[in-house]
PDB file of C-alpha atoms in Angstrom:
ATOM      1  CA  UNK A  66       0.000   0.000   0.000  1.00  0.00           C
ATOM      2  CA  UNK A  67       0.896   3.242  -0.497  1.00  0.00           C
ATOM      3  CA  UNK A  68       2.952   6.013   1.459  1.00  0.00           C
ATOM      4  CA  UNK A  69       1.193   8.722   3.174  1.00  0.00           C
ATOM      5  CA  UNK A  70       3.177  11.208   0.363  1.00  0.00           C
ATOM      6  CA  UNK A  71       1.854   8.976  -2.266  1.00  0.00           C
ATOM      7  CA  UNK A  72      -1.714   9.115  -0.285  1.00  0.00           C
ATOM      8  CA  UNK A  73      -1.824  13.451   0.035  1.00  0.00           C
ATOM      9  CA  UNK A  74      -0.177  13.909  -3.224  1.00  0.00           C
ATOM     10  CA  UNK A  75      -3.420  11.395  -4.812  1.00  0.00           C
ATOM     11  CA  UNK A  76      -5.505  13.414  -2.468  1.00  0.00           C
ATOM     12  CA  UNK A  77      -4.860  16.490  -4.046  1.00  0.00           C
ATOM     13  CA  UNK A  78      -5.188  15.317  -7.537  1.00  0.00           C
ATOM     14  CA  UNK A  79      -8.350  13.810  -6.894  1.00  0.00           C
ATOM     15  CA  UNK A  80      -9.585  16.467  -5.431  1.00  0.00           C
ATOM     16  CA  UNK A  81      -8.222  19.035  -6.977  1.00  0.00           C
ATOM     17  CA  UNK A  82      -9.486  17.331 -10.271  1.00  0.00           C
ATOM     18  CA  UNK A  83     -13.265  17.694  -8.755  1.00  0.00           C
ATOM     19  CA  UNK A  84     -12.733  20.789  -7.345  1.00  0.00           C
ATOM     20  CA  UNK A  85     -13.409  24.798  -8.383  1.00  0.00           C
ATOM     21  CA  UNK A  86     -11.071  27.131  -8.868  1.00  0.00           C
ATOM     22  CA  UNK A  87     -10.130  28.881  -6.303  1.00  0.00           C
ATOM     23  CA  UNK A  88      -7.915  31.970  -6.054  1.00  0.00           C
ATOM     24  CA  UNK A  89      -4.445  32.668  -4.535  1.00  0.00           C
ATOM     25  CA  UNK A  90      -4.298  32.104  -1.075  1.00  0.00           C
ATOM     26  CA  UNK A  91      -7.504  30.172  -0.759  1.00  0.00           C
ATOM     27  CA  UNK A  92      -5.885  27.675  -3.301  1.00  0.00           C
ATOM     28  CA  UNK A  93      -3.130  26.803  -0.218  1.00  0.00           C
ATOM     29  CA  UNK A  94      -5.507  25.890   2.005  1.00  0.00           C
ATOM     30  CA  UNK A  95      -8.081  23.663   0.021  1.00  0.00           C
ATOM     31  CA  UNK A  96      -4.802  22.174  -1.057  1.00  0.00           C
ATOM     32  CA  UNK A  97      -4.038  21.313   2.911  1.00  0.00           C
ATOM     33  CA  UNK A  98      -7.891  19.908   3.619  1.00  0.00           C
ATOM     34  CA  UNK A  99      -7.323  17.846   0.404  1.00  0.00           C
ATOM     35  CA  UNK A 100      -4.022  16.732   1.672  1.00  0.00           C
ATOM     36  CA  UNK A 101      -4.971  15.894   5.029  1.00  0.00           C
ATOM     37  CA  UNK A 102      -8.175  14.494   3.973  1.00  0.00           C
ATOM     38  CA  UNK A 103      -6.559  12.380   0.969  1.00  0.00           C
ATOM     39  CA  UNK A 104      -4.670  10.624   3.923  1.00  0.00           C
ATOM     40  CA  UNK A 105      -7.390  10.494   6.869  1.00  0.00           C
ATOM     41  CA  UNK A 106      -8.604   6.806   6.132  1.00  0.00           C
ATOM     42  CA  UNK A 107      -5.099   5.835   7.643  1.00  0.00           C
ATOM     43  CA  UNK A 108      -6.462   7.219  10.952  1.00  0.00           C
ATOM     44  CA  UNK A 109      -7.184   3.553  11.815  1.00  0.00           C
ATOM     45  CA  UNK A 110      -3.516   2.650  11.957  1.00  0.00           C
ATOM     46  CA  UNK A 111      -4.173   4.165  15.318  1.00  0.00           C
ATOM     47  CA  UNK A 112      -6.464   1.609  16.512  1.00  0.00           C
ATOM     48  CA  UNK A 113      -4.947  -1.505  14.916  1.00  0.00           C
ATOM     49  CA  UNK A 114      -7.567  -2.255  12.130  1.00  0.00           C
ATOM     50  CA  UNK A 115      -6.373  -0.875   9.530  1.00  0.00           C
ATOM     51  CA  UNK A 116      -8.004  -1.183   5.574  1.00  0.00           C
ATOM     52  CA  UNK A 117     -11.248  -1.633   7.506  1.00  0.00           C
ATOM     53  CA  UNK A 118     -14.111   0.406   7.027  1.00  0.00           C
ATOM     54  CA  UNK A 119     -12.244   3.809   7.037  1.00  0.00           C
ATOM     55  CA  UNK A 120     -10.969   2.574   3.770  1.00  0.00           C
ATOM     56  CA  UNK A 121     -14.731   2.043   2.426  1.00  0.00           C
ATOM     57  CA  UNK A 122     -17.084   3.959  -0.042  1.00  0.00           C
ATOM     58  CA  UNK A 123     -18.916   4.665   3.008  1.00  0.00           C
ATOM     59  CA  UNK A 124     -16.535   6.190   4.635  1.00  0.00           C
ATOM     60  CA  UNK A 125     -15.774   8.296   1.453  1.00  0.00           C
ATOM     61  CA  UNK A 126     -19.707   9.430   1.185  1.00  0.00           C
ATOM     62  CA  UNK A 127     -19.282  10.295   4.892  1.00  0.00           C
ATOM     63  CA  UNK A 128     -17.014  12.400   4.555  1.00  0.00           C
ATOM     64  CA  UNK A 129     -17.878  14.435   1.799  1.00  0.00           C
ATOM     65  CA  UNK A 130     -21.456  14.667   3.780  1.00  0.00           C
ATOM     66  CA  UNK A 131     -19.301  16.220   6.701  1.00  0.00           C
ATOM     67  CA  UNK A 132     -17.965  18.674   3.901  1.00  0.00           C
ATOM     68  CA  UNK A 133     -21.654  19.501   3.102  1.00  0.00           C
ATOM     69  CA  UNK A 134     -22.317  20.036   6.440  1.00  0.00           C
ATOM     70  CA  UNK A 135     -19.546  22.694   7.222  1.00  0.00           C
ATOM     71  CA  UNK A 136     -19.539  24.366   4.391  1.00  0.00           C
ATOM     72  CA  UNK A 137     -23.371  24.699   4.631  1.00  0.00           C
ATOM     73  CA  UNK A 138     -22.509  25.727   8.389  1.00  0.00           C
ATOM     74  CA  UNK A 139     -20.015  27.959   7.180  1.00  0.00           C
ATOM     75  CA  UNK A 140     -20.279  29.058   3.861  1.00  0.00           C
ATOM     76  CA  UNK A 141     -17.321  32.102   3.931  1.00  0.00           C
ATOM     77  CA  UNK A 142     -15.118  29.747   5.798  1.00  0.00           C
ATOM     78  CA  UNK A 143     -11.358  29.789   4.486  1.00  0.00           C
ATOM     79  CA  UNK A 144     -11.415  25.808   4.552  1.00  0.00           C
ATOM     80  CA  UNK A 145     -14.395  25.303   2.969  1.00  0.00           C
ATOM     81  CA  UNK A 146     -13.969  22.718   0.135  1.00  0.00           C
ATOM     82  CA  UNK A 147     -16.425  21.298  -1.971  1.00  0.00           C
ATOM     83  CA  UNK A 148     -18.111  17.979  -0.462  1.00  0.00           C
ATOM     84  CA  UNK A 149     -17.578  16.227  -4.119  1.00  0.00           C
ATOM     85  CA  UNK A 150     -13.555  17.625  -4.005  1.00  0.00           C
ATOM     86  CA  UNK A 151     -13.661  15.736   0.010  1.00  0.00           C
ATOM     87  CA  UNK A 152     -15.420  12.822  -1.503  1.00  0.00           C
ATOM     88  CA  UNK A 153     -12.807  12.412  -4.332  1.00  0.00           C
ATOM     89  CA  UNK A 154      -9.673  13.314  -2.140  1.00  0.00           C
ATOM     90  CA  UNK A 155     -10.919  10.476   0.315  1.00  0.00           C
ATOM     91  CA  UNK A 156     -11.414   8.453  -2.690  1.00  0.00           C
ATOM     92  CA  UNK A 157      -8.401   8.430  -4.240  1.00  0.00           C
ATOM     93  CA  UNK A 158      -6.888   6.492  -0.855  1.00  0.00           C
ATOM     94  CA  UNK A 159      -9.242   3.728  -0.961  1.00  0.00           C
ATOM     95  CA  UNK A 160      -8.674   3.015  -4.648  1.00  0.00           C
ATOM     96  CA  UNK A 161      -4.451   3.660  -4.332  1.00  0.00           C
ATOM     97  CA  UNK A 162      -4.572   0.718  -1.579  1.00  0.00           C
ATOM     98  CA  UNK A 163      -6.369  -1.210  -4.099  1.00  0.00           C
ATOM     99  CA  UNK A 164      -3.772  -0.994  -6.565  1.00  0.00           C
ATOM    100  CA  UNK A 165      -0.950  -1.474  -3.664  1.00  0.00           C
ATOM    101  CA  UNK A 166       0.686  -4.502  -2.742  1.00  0.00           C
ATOM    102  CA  UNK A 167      -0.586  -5.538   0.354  1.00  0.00           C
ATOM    103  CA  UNK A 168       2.105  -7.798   2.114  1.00  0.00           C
ATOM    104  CA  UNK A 169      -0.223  -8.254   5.956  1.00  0.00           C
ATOM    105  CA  UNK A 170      -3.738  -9.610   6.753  1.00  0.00           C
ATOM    106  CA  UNK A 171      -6.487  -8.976   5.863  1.00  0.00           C
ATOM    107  CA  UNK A 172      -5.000  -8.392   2.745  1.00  0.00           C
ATOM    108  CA  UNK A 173      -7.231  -5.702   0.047  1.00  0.00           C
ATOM    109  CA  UNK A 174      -8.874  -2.679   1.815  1.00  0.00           C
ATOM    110  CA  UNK A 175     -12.620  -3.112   2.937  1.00  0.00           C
ATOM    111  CA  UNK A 176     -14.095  -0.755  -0.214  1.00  0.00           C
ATOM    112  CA  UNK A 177     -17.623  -1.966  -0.504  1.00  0.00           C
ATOM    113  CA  UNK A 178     -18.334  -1.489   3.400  1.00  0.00           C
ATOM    114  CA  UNK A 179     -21.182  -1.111   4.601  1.00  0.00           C
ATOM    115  CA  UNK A 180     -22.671  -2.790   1.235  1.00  0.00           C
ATOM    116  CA  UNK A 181     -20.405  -5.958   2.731  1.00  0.00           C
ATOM    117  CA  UNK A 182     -17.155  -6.562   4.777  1.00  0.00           C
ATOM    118  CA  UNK A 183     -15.567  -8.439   2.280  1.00  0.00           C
ATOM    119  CA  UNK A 184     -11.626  -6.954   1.437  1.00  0.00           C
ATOM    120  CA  UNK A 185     -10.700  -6.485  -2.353  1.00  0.00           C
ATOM    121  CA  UNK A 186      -7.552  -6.124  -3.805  1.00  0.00           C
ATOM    122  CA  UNK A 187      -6.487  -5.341  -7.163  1.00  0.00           C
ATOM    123  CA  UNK A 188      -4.786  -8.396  -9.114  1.00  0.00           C
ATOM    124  CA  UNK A 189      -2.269  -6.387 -10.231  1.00  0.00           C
ATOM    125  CA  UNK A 190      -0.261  -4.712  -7.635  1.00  0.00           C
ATOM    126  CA  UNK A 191       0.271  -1.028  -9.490  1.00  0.00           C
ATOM    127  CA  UNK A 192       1.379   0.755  -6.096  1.00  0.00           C
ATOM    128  CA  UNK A 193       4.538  -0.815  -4.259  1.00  0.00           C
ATOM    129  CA  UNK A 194       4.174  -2.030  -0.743  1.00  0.00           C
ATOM    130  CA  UNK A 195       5.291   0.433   2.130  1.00  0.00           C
ATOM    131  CA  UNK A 196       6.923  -1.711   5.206  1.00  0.00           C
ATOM    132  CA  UNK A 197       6.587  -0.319   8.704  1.00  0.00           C
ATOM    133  CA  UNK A 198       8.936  -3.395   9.633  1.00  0.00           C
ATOM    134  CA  UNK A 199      11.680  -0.872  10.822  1.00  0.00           C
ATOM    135  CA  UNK A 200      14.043  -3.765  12.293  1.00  0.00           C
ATOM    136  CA  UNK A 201      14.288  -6.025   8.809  1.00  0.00           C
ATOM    137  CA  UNK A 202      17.447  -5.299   6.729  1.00  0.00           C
ATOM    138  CA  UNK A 203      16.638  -3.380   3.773  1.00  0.00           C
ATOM    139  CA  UNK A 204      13.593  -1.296   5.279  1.00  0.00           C
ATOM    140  CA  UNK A 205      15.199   2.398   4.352  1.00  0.00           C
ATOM    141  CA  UNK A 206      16.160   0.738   0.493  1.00  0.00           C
ATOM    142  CA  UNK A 207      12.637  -0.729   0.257  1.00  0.00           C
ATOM    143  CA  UNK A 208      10.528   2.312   1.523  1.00  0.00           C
ATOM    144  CA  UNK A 209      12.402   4.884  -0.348  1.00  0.00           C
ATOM    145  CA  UNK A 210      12.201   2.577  -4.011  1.00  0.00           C
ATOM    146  CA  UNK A 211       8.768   2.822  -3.386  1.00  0.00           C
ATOM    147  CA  UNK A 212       8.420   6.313  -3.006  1.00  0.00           C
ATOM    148  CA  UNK A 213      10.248   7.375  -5.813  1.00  0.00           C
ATOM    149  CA  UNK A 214       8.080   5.150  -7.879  1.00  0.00           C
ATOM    150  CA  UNK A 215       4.988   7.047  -6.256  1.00  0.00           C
ATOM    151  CA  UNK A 216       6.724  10.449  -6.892  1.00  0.00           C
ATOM    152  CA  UNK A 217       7.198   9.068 -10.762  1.00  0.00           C
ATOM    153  CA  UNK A 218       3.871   7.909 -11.084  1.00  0.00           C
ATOM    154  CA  UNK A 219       1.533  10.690  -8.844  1.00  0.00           C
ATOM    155  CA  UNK A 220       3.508  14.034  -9.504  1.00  0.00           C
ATOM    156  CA  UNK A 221       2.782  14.053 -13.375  1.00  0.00           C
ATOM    157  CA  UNK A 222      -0.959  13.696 -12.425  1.00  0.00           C
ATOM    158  CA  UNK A 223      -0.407  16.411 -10.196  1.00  0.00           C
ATOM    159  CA  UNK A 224       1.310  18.776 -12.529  1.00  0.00           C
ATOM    160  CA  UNK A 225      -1.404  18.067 -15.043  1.00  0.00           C
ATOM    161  CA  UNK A 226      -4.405  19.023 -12.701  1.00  0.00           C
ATOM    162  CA  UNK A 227      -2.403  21.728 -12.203  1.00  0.00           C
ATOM    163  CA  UNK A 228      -1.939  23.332 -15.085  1.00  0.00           C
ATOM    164  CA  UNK A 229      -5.237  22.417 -16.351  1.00  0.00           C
ATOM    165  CA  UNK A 230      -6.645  24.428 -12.834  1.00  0.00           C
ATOM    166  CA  UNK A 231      -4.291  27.374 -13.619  1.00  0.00           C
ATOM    167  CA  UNK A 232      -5.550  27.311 -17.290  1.00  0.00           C
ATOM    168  CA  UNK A 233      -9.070  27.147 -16.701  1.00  0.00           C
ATOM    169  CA  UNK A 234      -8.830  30.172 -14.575  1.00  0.00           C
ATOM    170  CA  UNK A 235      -7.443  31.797 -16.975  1.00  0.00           C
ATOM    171  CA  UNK A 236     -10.124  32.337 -19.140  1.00  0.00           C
TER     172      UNK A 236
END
């Protein structure tokens, strides 16, 4: 599964890709929500179930209805993101682990949750594995390989959304 850079930088695309233009500084910070939130469903790392149902659809829709919720609380806020850019952001972790290699039980991430509990897992591994097995030989080599394959892979996606963001707000 992915790294938690690979996780905020598919955040951002995701939900940068869903999202409406927004103007210097306000950019920065719905570039921070979509960071954080592009990385949240690892939150359950915390409590030792992790690709449960944080990593779900469910999850995803709940989060983007929490979006609705404060924005519609606070429309002028300087955080306020669009629920559909949350729901993407959040998104775009649950279908990254499904392309990761997923080297510990239960192995896939539980997607369809609530709809069922069954795991799923891509059957092609796209995204290396990240190891938090600090005390094997190799660790550093293996984690950092990994990343710079995410960097390769996510930062062109990035840079496109980008440009396309700046270019549409151009006109």
């Amino acid at each position: 599964m992915p790294s938690p850079v690979g996780h905020a930088i598919g955040g951002l695309v995701a939900g940068w890709g869903a999202a409406g233009h927004a103007p210097y500084p306000a950019w920065i910070r719905q570039a921070l929500v979509l960071v954080v939130v592009g990385m949240l469903p690892d939150i359950d790392l915390l409590f030792g179930w992790h690709s449960g149902p944080t990593h779900s659809v469910g999850a995803a829709l709940l989060a983007g209805a929490i979006a609705w919720g404060a924005r519609r609380a606070a429309p002028r806020s300087a955080y306020a993101v669009t629920p559909l850019a949350v729901t993407c952001a959040y998104a775009s972790h649950i279908l990254l682990d499904w392309l990761g290699a997923d080297t510990s039980a239960p192995f896939g991430v539980m997607a369809l949750w609530p709809l069922t509990d069954g795991y799923f897992m891509s059957p092609i591994a796209v995204m290396p594995s990240i190891t938090r097995r600090y005390w094997l030989t190799g660790f550093w080599e293996h984690n950092l390989r990994a990343l710079m394959f995410e960097l390769v892979l996510l930062v062109p996606l990035l840079l496109i959304v980008w440009w396309t963001r700046a270019v549409r707000s151009a006109r």
